[in-house]
PDB file of C-alpha atoms in Angstrom:
ATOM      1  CA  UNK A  11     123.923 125.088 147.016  1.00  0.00           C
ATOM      2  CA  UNK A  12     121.135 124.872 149.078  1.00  0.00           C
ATOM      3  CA  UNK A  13     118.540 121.760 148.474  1.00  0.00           C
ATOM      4  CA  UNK A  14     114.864 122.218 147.674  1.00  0.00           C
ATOM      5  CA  UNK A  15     113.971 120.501 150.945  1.00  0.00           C
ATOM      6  CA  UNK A  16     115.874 123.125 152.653  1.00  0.00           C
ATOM      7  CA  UNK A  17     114.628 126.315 150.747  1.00  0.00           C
ATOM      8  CA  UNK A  18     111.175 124.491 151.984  1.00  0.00           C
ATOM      9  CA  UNK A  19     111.991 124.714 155.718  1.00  0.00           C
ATOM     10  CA  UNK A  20     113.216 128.169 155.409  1.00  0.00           C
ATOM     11  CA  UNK A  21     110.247 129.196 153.383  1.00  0.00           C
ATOM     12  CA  UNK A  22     107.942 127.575 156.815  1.00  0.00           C
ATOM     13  CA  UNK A  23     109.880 129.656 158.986  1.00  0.00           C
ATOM     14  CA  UNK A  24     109.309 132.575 156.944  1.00  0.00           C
ATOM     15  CA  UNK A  25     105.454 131.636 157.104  1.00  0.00           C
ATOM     16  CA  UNK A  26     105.391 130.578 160.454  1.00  0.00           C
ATOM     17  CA  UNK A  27     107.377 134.194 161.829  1.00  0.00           C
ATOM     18  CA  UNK A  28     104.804 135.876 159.370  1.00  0.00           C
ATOM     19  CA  UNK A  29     101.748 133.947 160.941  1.00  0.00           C
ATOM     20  CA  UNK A  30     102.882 135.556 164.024  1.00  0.00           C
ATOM     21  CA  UNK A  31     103.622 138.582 163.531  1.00  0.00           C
ATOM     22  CA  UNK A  32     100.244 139.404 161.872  1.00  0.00           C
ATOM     23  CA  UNK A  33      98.176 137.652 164.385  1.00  0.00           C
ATOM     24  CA  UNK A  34      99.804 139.612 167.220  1.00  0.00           C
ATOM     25  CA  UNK A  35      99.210 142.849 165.821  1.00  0.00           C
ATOM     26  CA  UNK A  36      95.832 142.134 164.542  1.00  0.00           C
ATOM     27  CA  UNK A  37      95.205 140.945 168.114  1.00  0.00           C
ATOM     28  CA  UNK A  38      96.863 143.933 169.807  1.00  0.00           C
ATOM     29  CA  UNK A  39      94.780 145.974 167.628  1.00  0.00           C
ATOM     30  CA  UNK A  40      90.693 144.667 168.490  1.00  0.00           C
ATOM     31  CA  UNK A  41      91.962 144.097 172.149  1.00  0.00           C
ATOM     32  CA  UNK A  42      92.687 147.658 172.266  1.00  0.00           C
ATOM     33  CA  UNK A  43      89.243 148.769 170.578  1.00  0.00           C
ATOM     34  CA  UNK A  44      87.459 146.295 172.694  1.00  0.00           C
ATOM     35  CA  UNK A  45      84.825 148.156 175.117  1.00  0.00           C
ATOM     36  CA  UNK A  46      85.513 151.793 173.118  1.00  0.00           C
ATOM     37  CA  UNK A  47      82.468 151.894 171.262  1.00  0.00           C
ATOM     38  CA  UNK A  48      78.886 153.090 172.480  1.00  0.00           C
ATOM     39  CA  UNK A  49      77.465 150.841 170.160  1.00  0.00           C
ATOM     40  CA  UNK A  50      76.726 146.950 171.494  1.00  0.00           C
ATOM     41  CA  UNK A  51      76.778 146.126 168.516  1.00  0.00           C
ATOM     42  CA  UNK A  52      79.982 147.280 167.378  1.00  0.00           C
ATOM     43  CA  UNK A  53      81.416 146.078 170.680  1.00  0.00           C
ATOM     44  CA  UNK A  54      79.863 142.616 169.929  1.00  0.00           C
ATOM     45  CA  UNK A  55      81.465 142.818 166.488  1.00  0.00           C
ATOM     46  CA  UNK A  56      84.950 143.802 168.348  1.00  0.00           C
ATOM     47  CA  UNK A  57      84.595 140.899 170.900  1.00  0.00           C
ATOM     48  CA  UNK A  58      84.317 138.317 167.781  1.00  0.00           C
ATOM     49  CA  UNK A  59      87.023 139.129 165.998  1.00  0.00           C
ATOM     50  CA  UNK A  60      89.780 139.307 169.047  1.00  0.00           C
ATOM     51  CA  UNK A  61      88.259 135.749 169.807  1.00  0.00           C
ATOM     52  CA  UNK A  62      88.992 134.813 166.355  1.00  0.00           C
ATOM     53  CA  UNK A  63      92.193 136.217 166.953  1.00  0.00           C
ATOM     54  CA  UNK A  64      92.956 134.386 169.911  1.00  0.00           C
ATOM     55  CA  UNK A  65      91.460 130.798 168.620  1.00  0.00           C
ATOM     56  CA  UNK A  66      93.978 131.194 165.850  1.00  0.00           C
ATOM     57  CA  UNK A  67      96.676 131.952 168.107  1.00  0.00           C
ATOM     58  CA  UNK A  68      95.846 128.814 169.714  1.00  0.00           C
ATOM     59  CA  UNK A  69      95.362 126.606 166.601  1.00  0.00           C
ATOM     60  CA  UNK A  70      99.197 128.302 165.452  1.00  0.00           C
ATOM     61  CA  UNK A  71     100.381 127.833 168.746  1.00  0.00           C
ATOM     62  CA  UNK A  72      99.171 123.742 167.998  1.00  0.00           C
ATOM     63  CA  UNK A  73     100.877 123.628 165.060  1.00  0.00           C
ATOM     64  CA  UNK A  74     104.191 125.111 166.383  1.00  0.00           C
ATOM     65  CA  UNK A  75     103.912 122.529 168.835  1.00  0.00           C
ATOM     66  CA  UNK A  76     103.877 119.470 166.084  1.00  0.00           C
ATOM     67  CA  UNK A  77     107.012 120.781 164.317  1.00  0.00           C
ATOM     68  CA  UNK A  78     108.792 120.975 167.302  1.00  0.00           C
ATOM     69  CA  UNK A  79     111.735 118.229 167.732  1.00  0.00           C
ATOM     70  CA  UNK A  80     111.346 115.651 170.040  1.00  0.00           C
ATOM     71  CA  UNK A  81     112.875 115.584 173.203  1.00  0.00           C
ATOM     72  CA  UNK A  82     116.542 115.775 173.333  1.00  0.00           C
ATOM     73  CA  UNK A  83     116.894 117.608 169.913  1.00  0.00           C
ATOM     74  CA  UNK A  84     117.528 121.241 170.132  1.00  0.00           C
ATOM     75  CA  UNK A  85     114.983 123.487 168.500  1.00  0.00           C
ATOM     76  CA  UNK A  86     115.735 125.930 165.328  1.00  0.00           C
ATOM     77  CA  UNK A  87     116.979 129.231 167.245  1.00  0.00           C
ATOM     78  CA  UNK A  88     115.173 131.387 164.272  1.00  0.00           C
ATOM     79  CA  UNK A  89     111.987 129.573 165.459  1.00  0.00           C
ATOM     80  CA  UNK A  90     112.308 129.933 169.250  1.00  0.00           C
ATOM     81  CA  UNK A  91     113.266 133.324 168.592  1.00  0.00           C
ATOM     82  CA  UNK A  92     109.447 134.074 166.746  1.00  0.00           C
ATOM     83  CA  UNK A  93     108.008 132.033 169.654  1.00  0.00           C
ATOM     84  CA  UNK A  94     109.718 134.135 172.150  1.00  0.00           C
ATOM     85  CA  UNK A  95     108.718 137.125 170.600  1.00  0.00           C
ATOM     86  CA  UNK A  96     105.250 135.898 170.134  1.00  0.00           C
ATOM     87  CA  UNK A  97     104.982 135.107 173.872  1.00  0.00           C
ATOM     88  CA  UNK A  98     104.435 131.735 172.593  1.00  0.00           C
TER      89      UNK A  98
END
C-alpha cells in the first residue's frame, strides 16, 4: 500500500507534467499570434502575455531544477521524460 508521502510525490509529478504541458501550449499559442494583428495595441497585448509565458517557463524551469537529486543520484524517469518533452 502506497504511503502518503509517496501519493505526495506522485501527485508533484502530476502537477509538475501539468505545469508543463499548459505553459507550452499557452506559449505555442501567443507566439504564434504574435505580429498577426494590425492593431499595436493588440500586438502589445500579445507580446505581454508570451513574456509572461516565457518568465514562467523560467521560474518552472527554477523549480525543476531544486527538486532535482544531487549529483550522483539518478533522476525520476517520469520527470526527465516531462522535461524532455518540455525542451526543458
Amino acid at each position: 500500500m502506497p504511503s502518503s508521502g509517496d501519493d505526495y510525490d506522485r501527485g508533484r509529478r502530476d502537477g509538475l507534467r501539468l505545469a508543463l504541458a499548459i505553459l507550452a501550449a499557452e506559449e505555442a499559442k501567443w507566439a504564434a499570434l504574435l505580429g498577426e494583428s494590425r492593431s499595436g495595441r493588440t500586438n502589445a497585448l500579445r507580446e505581454t502575455r508570451h513574456k509572461t509565458l516565457q518568465v514562467a517557463q523560467k521560474r518552472l524551469t527554477t523549480a525543476l531544477g531544486r527538486l532535482r537529486p544531487p549529483a550522483g543520484e539518478a533522476i525520476d524517469p517520469e520527470l526527465a521524460a516531462a522535461l524532455d518533452r518540455a525542451g526543458l
